[in-house]
GROMACS .gro file of C-alpha atoms in nm:
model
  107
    1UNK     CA    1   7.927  10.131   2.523
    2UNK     CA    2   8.158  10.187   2.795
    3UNK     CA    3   8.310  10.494   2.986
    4UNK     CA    4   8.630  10.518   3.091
    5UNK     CA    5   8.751  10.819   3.313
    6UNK     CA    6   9.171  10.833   3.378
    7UNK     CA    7   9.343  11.080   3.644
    8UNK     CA    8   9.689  11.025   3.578
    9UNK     CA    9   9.910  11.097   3.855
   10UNK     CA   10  10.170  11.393   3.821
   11UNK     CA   11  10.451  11.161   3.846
   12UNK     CA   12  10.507  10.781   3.803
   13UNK     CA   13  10.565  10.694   4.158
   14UNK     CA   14  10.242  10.837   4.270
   15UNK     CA   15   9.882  10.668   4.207
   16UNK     CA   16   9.643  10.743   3.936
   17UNK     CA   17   9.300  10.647   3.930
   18UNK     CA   18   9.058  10.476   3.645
   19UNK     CA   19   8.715  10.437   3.660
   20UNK     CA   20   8.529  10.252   3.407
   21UNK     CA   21   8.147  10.253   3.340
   22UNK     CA   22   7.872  10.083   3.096
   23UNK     CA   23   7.583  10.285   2.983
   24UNK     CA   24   7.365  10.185   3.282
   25UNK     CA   25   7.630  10.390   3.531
   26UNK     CA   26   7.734  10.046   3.655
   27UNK     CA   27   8.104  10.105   3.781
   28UNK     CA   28   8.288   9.806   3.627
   29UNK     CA   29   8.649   9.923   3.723
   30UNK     CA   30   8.722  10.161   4.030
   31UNK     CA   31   9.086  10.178   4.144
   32UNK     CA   32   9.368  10.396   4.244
   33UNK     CA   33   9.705  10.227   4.246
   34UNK     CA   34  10.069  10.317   4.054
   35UNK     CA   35   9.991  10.201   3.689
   36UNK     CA   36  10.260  10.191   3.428
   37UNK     CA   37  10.153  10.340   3.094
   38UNK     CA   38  10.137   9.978   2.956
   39UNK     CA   39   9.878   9.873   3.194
   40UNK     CA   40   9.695  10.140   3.142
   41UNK     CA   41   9.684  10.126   2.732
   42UNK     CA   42   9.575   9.738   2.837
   43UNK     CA   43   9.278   9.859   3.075
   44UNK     CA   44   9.187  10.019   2.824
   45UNK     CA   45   9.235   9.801   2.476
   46UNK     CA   46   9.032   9.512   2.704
   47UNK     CA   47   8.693   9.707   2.613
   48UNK     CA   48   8.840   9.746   2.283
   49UNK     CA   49   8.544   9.599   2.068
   50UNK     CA   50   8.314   9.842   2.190
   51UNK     CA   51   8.236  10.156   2.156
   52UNK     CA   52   8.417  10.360   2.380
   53UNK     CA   53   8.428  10.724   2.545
   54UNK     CA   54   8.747  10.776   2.730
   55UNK     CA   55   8.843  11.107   2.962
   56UNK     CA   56   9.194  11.168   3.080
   57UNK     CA   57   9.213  11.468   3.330
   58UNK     CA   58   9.599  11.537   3.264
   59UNK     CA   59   9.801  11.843   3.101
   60UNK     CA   60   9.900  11.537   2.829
   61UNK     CA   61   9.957  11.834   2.563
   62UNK     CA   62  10.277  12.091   2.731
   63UNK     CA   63  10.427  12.251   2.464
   64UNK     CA   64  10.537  12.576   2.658
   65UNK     CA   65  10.892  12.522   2.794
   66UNK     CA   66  10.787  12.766   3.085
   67UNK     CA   67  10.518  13.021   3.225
   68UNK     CA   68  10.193  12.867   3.107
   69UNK     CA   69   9.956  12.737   2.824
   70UNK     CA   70   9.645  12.922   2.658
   71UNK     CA   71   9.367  12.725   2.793
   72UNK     CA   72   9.521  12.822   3.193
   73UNK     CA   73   9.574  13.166   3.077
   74UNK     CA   74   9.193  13.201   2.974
   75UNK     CA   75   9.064  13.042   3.250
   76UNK     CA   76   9.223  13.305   3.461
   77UNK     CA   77   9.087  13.599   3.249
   78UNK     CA   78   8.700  13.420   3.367
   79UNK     CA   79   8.493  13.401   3.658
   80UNK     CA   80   8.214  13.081   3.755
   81UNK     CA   81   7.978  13.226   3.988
   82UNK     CA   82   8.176  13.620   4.026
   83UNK     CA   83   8.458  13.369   4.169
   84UNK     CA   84   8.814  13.361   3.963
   85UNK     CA   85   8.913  13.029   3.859
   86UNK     CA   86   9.300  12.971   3.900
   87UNK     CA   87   9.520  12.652   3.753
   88UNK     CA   88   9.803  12.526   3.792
   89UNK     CA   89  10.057  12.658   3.543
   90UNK     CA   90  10.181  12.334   3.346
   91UNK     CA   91  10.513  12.374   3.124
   92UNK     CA   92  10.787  12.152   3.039
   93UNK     CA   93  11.062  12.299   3.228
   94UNK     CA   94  10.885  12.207   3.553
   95UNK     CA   95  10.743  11.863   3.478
   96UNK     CA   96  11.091  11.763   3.353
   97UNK     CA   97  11.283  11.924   3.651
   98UNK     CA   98  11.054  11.788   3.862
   99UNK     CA   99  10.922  11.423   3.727
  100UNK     CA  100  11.190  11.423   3.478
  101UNK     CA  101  10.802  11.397   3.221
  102UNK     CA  102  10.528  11.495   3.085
  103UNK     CA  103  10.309  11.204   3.229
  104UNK     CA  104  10.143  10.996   2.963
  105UNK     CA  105  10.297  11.178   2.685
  106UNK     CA  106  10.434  10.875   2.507
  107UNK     CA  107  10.193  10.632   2.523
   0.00000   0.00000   0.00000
């Protein structure tokens, strides 16, 4: 069994990170360079004959052309701790104008 955490970057020029761990908490893979989606996918399809739990911190679902989506817009209604909890507001119109994608969208 094997763990696999992704940060994908906001745009393709900049660095993501992937970490991947076995069951013990033994980091096999710990890096931070600029993947392509490809190498990525391969990372990952390398551990492919096991069983696998993967995590990808990214807004990979936009479907809001602007202002933002439901899960930001609850998280603002909430408080951890009596503190408010803000996000960045994800929608299409920005990460197009901006990165001309939605990062990791198409794989």
């Amino acid at each position: 069994m094997k763990f696999i955490g992704i940060d994908l970057a906001w745009t393709y020029k900049n660095e993501s990170g992937i970490c991947v761990m076995d069951e013990s908490g033994e980091v096999l893979i710990l890096e931070s360079a600029v993947f392509s989606d490809e190498e990525i996918i391969n990372i990952t399809k390398s551990y492919g004959d096991e069983k696998l739990y993967i995590a990808i911190d990214a807004p990979l679902v936009v479907n809001n052309e602007t202002g933002s989506r439901q899960a930001e817009r609850d998280l603002l209604k909430g408080r951890i701790n009596g503190h408010r909890v803000y996000a960045f507001n994800s929608n299409r119109t920005f990460l197009t104008k901006q990165h001309l994608k939605v990062s990791g969208e198409k794989c």
